[in-house]
Coordinates of C-alpha atoms and ligand atoms in Angstrom, one line a residue:
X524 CA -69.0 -61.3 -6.1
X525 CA -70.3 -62.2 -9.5
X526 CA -70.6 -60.1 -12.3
X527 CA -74.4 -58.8 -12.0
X528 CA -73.7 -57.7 -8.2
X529 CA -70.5 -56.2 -8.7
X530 CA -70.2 -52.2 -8.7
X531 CA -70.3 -50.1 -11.1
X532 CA -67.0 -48.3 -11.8
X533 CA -68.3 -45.1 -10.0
X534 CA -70.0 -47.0 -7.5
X535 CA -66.6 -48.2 -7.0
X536 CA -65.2 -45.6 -6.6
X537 CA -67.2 -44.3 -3.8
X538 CA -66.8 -47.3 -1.9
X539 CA -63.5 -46.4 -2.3
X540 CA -64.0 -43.1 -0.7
X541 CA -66.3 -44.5 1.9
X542 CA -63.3 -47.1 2.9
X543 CA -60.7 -44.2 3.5
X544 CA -60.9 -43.8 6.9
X545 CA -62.8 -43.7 9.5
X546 CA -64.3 -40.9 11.5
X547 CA -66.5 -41.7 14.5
X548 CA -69.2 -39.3 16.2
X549 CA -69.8 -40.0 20.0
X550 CA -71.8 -37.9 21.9
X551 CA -69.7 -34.8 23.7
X552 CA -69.2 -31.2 24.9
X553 CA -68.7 -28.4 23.3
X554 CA -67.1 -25.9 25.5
X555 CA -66.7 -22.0 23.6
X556 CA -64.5 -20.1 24.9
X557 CA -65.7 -16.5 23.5
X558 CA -69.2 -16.5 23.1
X559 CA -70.2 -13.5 23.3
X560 CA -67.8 -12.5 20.5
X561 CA -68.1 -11.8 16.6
X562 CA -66.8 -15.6 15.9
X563 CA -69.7 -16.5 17.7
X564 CA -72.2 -15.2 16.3
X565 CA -71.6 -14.8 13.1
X566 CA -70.0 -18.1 12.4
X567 CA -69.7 -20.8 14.8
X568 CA -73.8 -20.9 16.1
X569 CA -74.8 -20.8 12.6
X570 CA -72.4 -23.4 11.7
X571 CA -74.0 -25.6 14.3
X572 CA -77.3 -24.7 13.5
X573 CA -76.4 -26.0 9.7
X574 CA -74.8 -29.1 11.2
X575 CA -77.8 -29.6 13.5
X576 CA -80.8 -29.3 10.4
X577 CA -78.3 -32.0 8.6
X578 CA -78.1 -34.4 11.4
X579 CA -74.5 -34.1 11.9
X580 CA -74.4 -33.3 15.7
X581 CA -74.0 -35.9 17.7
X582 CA -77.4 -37.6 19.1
X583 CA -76.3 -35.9 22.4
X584 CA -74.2 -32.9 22.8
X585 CA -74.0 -30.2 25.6
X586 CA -73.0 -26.7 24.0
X587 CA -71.3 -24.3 27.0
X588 CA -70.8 -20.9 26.1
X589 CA -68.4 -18.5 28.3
X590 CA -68.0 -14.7 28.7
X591 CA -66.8 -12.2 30.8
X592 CA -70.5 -10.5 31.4
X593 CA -73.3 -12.8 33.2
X594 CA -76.6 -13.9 31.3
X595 CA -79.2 -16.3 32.3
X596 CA -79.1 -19.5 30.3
X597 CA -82.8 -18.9 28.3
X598 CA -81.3 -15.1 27.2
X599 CA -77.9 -16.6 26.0
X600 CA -80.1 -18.9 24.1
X601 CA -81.9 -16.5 23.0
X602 CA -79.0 -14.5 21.9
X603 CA -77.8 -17.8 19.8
X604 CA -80.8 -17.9 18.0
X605 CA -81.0 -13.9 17.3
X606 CA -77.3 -15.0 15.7
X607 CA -79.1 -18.0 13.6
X608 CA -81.7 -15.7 12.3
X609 CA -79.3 -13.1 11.3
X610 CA -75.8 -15.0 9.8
X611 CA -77.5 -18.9 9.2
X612 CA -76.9 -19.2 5.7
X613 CA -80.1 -21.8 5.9
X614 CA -83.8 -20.1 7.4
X615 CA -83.8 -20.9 10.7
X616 CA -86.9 -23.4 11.1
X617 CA -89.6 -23.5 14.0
X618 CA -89.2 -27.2 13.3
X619 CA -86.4 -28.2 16.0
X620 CA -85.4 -25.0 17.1
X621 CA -86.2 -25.3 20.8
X622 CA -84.5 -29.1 20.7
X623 CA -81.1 -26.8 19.0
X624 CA -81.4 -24.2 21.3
X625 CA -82.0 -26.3 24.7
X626 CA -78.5 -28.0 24.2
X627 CA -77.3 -24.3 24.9
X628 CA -75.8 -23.3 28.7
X629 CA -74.0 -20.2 29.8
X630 CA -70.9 -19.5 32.1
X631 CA -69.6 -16.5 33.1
X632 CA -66.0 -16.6 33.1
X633 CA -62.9 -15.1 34.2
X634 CA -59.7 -16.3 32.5
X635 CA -57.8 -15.0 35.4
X636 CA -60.1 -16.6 38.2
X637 CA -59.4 -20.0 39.8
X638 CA -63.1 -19.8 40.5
X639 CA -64.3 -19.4 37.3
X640 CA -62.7 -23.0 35.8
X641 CA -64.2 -24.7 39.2
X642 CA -67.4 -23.2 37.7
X643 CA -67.0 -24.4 34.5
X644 CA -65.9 -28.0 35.6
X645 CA -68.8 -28.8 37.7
X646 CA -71.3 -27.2 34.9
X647 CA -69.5 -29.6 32.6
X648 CA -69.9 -32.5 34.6
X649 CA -73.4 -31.8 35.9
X650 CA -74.3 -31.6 32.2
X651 CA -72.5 -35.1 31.2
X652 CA -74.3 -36.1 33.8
X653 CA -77.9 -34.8 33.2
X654 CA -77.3 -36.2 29.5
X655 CA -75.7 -39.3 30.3
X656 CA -72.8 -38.8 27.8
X657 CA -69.2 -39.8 28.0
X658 CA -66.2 -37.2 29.3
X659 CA -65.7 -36.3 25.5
X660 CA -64.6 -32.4 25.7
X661 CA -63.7 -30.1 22.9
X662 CA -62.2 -26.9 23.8
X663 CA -62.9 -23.7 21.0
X664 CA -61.0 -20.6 22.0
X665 CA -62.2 -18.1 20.3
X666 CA -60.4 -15.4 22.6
X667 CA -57.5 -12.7 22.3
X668 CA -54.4 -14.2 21.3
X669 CA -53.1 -13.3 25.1
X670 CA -55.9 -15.3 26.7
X671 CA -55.1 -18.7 25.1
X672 CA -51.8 -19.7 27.0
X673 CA -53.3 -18.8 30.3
X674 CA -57.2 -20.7 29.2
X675 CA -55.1 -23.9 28.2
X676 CA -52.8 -23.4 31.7
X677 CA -55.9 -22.8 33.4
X678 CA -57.8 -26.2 32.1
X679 CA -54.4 -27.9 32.5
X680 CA -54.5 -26.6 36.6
X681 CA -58.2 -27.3 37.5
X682 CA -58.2 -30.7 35.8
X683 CA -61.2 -30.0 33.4
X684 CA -58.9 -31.0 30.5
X685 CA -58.4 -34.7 32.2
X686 CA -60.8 -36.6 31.2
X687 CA -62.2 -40.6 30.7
X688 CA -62.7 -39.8 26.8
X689 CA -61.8 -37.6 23.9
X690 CA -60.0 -34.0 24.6
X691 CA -59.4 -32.1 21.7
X692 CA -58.3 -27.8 21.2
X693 CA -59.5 -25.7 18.8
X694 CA -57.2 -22.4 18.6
X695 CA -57.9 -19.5 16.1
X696 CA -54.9 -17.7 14.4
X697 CA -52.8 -15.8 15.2
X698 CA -50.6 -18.5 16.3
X699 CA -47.9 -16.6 17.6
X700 CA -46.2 -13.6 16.4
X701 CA -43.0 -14.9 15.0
X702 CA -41.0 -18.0 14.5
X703 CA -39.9 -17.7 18.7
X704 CA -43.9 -16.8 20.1
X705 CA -45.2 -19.7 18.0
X706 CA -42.7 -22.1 19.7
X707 CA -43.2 -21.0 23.0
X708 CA -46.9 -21.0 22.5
X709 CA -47.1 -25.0 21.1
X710 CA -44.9 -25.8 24.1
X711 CA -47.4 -24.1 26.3
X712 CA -50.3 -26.0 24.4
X713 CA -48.6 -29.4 24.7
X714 CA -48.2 -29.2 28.7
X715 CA -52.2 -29.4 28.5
X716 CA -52.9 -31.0 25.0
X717 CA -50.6 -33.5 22.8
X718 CA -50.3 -32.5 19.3
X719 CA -52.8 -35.0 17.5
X720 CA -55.3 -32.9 20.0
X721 CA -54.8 -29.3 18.8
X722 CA -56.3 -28.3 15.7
X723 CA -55.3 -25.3 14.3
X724 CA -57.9 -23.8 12.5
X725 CA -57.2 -21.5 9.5
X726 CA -60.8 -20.9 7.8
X727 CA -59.2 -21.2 4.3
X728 CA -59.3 -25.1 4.7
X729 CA -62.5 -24.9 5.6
X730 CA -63.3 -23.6 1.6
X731 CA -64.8 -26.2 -0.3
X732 CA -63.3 -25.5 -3.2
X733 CA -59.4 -25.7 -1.4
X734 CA -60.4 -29.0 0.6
X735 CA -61.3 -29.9 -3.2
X736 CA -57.8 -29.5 -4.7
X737 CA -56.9 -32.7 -2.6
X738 CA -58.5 -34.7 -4.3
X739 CA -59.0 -32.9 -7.9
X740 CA -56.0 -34.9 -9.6
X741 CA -57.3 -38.1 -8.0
X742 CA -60.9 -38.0 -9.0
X743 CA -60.1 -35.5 -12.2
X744 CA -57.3 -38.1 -14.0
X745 CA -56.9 -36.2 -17.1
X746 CA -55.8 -33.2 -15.3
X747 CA -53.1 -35.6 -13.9
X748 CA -50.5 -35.5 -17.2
X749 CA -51.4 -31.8 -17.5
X750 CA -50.9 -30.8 -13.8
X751 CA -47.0 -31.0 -14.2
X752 CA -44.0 -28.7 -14.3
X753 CA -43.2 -29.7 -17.9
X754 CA -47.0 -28.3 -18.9
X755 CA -47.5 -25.4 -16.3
X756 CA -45.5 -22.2 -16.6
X757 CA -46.6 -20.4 -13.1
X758 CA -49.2 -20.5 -10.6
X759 CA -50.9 -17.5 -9.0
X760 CA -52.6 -17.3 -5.6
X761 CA -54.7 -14.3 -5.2
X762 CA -56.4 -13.2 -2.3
X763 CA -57.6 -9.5 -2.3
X764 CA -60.5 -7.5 -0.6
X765 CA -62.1 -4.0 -0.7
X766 CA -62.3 -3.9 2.5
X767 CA -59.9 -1.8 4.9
X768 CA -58.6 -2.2 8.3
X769 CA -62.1 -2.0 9.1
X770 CA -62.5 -1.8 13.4
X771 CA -59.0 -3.9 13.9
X772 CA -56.4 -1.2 13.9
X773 CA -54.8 -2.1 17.1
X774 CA -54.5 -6.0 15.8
X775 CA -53.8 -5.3 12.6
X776 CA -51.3 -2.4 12.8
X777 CA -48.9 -5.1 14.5
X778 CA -49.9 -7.8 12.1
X779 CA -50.1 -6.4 8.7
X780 CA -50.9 -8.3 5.7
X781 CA -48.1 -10.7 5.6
X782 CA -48.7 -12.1 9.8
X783 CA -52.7 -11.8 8.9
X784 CA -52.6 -13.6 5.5
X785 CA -49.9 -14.6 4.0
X786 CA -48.4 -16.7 6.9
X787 CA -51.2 -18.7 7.1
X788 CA -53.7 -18.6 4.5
X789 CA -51.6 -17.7 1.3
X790 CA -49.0 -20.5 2.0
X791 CA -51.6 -23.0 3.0
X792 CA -53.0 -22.4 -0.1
X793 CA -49.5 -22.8 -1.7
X794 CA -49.1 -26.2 0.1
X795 CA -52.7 -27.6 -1.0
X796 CA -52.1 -26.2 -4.7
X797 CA -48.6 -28.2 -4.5
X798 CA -49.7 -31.2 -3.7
X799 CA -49.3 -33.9 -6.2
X800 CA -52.2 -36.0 -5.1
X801 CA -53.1 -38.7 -8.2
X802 CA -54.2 -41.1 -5.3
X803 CA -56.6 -40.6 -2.4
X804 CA -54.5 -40.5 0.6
X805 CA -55.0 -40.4 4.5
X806 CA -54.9 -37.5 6.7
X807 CA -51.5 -38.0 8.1
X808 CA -50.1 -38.7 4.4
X809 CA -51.5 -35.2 3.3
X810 CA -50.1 -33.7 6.4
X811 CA -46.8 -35.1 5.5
X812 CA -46.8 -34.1 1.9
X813 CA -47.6 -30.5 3.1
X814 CA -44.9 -30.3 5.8
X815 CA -42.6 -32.0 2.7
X816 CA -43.5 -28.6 0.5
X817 CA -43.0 -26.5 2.9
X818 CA -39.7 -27.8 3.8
X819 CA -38.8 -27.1 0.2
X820 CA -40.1 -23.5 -0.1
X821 CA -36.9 -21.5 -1.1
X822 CA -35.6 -19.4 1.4
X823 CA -36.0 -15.6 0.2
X824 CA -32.8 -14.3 2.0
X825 CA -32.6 -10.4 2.6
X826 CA -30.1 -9.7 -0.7
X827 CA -32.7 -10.9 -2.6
X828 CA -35.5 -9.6 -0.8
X829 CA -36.5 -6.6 -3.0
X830 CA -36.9 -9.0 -6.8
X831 CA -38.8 -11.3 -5.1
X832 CA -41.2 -9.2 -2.5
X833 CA -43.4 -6.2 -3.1
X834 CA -45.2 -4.8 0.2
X835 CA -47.8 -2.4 0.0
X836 CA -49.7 0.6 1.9
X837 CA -53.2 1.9 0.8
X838 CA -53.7 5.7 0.2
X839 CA -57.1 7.4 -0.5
X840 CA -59.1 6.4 -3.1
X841 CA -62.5 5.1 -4.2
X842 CA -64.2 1.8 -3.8
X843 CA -67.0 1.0 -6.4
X844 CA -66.9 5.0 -6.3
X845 CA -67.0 5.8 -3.0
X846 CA -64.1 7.8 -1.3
X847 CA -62.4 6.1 1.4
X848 CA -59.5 7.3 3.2
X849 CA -55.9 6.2 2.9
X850 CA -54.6 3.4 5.5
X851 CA -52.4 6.2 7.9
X852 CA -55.9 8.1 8.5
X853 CA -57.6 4.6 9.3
X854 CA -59.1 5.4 13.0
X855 CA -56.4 3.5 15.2
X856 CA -53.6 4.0 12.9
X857 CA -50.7 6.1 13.5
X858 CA -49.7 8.8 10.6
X859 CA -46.3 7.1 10.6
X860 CA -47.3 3.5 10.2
X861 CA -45.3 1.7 7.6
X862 CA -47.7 -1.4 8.5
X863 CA -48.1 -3.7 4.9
X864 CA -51.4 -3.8 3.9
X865 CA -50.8 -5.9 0.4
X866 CA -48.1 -8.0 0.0
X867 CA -46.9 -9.7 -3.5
X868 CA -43.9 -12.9 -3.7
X869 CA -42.5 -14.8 -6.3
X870 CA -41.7 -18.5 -5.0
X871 CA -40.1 -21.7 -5.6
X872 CA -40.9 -24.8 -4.3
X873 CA -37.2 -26.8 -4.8
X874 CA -38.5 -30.4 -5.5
X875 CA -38.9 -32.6 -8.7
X876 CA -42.9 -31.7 -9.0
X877 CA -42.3 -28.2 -9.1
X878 CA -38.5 -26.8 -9.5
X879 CA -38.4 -23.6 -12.4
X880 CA -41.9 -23.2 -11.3
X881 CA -42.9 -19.9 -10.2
X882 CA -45.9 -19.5 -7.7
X883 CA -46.4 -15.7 -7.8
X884 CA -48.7 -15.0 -4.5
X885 CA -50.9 -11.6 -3.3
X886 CA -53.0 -10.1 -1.1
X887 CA -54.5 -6.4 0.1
X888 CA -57.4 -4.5 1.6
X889 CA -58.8 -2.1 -0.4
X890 CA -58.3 -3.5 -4.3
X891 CA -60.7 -3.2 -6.7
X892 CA -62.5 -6.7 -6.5
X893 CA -63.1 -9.0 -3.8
X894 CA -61.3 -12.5 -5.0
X895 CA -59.6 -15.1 -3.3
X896 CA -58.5 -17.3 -6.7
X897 CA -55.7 -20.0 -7.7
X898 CA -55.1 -19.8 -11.3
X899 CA -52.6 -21.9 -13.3
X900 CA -51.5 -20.7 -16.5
X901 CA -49.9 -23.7 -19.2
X902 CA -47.0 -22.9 -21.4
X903 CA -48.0 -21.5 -24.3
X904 CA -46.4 -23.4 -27.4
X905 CA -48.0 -21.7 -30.4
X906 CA -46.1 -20.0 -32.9
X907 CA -47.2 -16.5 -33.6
X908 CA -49.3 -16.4 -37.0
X909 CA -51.5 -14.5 -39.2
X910 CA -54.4 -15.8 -37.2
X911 CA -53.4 -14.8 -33.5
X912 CA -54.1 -11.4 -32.7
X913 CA -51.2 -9.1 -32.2
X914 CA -50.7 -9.7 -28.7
X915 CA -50.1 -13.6 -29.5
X916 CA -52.5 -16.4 -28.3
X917 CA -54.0 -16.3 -24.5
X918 CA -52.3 -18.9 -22.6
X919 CA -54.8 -22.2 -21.3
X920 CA -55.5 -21.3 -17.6
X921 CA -57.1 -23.5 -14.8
X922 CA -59.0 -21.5 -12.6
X923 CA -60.2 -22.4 -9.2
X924 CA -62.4 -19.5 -7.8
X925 CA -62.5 -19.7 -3.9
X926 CA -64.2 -16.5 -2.8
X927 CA -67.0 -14.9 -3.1
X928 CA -67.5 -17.2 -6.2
X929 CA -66.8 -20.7 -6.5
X930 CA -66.1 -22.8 -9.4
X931 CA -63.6 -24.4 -11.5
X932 CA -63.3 -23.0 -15.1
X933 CA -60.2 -23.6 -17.9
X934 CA -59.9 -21.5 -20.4
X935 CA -59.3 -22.6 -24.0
X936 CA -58.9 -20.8 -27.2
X937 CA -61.7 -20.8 -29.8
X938 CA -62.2 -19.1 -33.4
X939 CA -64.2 -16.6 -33.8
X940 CA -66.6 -17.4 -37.0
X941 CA -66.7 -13.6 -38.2
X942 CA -63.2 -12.6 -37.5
X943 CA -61.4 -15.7 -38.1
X944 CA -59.5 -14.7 -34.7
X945 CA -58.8 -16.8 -31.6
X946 CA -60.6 -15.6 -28.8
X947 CA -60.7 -16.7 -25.0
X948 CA -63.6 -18.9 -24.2
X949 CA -64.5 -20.3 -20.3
X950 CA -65.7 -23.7 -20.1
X951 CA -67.2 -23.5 -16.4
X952 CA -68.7 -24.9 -13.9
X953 CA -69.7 -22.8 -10.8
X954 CA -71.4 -23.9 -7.6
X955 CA -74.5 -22.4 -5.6
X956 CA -73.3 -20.8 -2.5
X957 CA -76.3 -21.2 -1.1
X958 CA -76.3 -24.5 -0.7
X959 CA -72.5 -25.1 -0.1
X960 CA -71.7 -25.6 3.8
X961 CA -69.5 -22.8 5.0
X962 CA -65.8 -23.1 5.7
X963 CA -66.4 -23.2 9.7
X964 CA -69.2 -25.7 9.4
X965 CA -67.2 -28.2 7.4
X966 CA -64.1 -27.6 10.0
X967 CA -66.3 -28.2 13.1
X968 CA -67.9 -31.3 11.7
X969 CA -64.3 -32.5 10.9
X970 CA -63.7 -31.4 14.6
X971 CA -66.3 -32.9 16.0
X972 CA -65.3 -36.4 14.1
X973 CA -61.6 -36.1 14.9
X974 CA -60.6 -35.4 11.7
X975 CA -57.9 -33.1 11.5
X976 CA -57.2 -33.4 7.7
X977 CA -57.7 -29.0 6.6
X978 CA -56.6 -28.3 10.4
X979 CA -53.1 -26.6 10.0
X980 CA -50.8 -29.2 11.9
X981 CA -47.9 -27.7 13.9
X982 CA -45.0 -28.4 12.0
X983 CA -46.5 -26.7 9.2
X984 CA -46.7 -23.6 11.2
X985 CA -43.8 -23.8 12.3
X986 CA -42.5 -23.9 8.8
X987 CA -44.4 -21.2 7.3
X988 CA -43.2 -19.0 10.2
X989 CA -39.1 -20.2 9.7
X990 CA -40.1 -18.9 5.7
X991 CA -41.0 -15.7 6.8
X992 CA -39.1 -14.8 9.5
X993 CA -36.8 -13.1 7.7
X994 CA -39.2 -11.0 5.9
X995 CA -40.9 -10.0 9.3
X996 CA -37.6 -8.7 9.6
X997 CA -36.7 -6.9 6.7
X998 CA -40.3 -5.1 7.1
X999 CA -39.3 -4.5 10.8
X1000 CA -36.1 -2.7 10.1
X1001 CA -37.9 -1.2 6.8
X1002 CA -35.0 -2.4 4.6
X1003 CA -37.9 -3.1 1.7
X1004 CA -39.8 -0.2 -0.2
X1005 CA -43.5 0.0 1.0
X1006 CA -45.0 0.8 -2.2
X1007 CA -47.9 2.8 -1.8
X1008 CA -51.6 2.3 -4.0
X1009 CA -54.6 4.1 -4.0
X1010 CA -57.8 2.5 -2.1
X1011 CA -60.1 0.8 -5.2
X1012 CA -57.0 -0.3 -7.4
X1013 CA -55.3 -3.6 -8.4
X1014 CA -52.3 -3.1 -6.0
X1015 CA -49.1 -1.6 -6.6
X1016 CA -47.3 -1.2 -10.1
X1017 CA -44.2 -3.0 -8.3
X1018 CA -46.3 -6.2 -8.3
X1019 CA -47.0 -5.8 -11.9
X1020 CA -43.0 -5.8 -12.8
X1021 CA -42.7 -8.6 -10.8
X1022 CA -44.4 -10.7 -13.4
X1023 CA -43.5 -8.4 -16.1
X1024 CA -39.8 -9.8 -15.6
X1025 CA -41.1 -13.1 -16.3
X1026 CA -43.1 -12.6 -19.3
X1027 CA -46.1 -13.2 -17.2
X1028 CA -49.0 -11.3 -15.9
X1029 CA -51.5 -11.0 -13.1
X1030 CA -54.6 -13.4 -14.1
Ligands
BG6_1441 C1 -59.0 -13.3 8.2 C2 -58.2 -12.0 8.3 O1 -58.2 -14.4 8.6 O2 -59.3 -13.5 6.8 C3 -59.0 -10.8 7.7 O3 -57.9 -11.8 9.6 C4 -59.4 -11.1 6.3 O4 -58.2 -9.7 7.7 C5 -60.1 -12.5 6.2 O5 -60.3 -10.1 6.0 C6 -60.4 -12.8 4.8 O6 -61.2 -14.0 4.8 P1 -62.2 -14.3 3.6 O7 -62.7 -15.7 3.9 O8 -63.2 -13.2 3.5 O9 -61.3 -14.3 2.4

């Protein structure tokens, strides 16, 4: 290459990119299990719909929807496109929607009924077929966690997951209810699906802004002497909401805060904030780091249980001034329920990247905001003076907002002309939702190319279960204070100490 033709640096670099590795698109099914459901509607057609107006279907694709009630194919397609004009995040367009919509068939389907997977095989093949597309299946469950063991037996038994091309799983979370149900559950999957076919979805790897802490050290390499344990003094992972239990009692009564978020999306977000990624790296390499963090998350052991873990329990109180009740008088809740509904930890990840590190995490209905965040907060060298105000200098933060904001903002200390005082000031950059894919879009395309990069790969799961485990227990046997907080506030004042201890706060 001579020197007029060759690239640019940043030209480059996105050859660079481009070179990683590659992800194929071949024509396929798309078999949901669950479509008559919430997931459905409010997420996965609209996701399509967005992947569809971007060309990033498939030239051919057959889209088979099952539920338990019966429907004609035209009103199932029309109830998809009811579904688009109500959750797409894009105007659905006259343009092309009959082309999206005719891709769309219906089955009615009984989990428990040999009949109903004969059903669903020969509408599968009729429809390869009709289209002339290759046996490329890929399996969504978006069903009760009962229903997924006996859909993947039932696939397994009538054959429709054998196939002359591509199979690949989707499962939703929960998977499993403990360390024991999560093994028995994989087992169950592999007798139908190896591992490198099962992707794990957990929507929080879906969020553009956590799929762009991989590469943030890589393509950010200032940020790569400064990301390091001699620089930071603690991370925090926040992921609150205002809203309650909401219609989920009977789930989430069992589950509580620590099965429903923490043992997913709060450590995955741990294991994407931890990894050290200054070069661009392949699927499987990221997969390894992650299971490599996990595997060095200390063990919080039940004698020191109570310094390290706060759980929590809303009571009445008002959100952005409206009364709501307390979690015991939730409709579906029992007035005895010692169910968690925030959950606070101080961790360590044992390892040369991040040992004396502390990664303080939280989550919980009913708080004050709505914020899923990762901040990092630097040590803070300066000597108290004069010109700092009484409370000392504001540490530098990094700030990655997640949820319902997103954006990246560090936060540096400037004077203030008229009082000659050092104040906090945001240098930051924030994107346009509207225009940013949604989580579930970005994971089906990933999906749909074989890429399972932000799927949640088993040994990971299994890991974040093993961490847990013995805090499942110590809630079970209630040998840990539930703190209680009133509905509309920042969580319990337990939470607070647990920084407080430190010298740190809540960001
Ligand atoms: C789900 C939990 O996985 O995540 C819900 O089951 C929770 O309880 C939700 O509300 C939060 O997701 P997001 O994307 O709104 O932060």
């Amino acid at each position: 290459m001579d020197e007029l033709t060759a690239p640019t640096e940043p030209e480059a670099k996105n050859q660079l990119f481009d070179l990683q590795e590659e992800w194929t698109m071949q024509d396929m099914t798309f078999i949901l299990f669950g479509a008559t459901g919430d997931l459905a509607k409010r997420k996965l057609f609209p996701a399509l719909y967005n992947l569809f107006l971007d060309g990033k279907l498939p030239d051919s694709i057959s889209v088979i929807g099952l539920g338990r009630n019966y429907f004609p194919d035209d009103i199932f397609q029309s109830k998809v496109e009811s579904a688009l004009r109500e959750y797409s995040r894009r105007a659905v367009q006259t343009n092309g929607l009959n082309d999206f919509l005719a891709k769309f068939r219906y089955c009615k389907f009984d989990a428990a009924d040999n009949d109903s997977y004969q059903n669903l095989h020969e509408l599968i093949h009729d429809r390869e077929i009709e289209l002339n597309i290759p046996q490329n299946r890929l399996f969504y469950l978006s069903v009760a966690p009962q229903l997924v063991e006996v859909i993947t037996s039932g696939l397994n038994k009538s054959g429709i997951n054998q196939t002359t091309g591509w199979k690949r799983l989707i499962v939703e979370k929960p998977f499993g209810n403990d360390l024991k149900t999560a093994r028995q559950l994989n087992e169950r999957l592999n007798n139908a699906f190896n591992d490198e076919e099962i992707y794990r979805i957990d929507h929080y790897l879906g969020k553009p802004m956590v799929q762009n802490l991989e590469s943030f050290e890589f393509a950010n390499p200032i940020f790569g002497s400064l990301l390091d344990r001699k620089r930071i003094s603690n991370i925090q992972i926040t992921a609150c909401e205002t809203v309650g239990v909401e219609t989920r009692a009977d789930y989430y009564d069992q589950a509580g805060a620590i099965r429903d978020m923490v043992q997913n999306h709060l450590l995955q977000l741990v294991m994407m904030t931890a990894l050290h990624l200054p070069e661009k790296m392949t699927a499987k390499e990221i997969q390894k780091q992650k299971i490599t963090i996990m595997e060095s998350l200390r063990p919080i052991y039940k004698d020191k249980m109570e310094q390290n873990v706060v759980r929590g329990q809303y009571e009445a109180g008002e959100i952005f001034d409206t009364p709501v009740v307390g979690y015991k008088e939730e409709p579906g809740v029992a007035a005895s329920s010692m169910n968690d509904t925030y959950f606070a930890a101080r961790l360590f990840i044992d390892n040369p990247s991040w040992s004396g590190i502390p990664f303080y995490i939280r989550t919980g209905k009913r708080m004050a905001i709505k914020s899923t965040k990762i901040v990092i907060e630097f040590k803070n060298k300066v000597k108290q003076t004069d010109a700092l105000p009484a409370d000392g200098i504001t540490p530098n933060l990094l700030i990655f907002e997640i949820n319902p904001n997103e954006g990246i903002s560090l936060m540096v200390n400037m004077k203030n002309p008229s009082s000659k005082q050092f104040e906090p000031t945001y240098i930051s950059f924030s994107t346009n939702s509207e225009v940013q894919p949604e989580a579930y879009e970005l994971l089906l395309f990933d999906a749909i190319r074989g890429n399972a990069t932000f799927f949640a790969h088993w040994k990971e799961v299994e890991l974040s279960w093993q961490w847990i485990q013995p805090l499942l227990e110590a809630f079970q046997e209630n040998t840990l204070p539930l703190h209680p907080y009133p509905a509309g506030s920042n969580g319990p004042e337990a939470a607070n100490q647990l920084l407080q201890v430190d010298q740190f706060k809540w960001w």
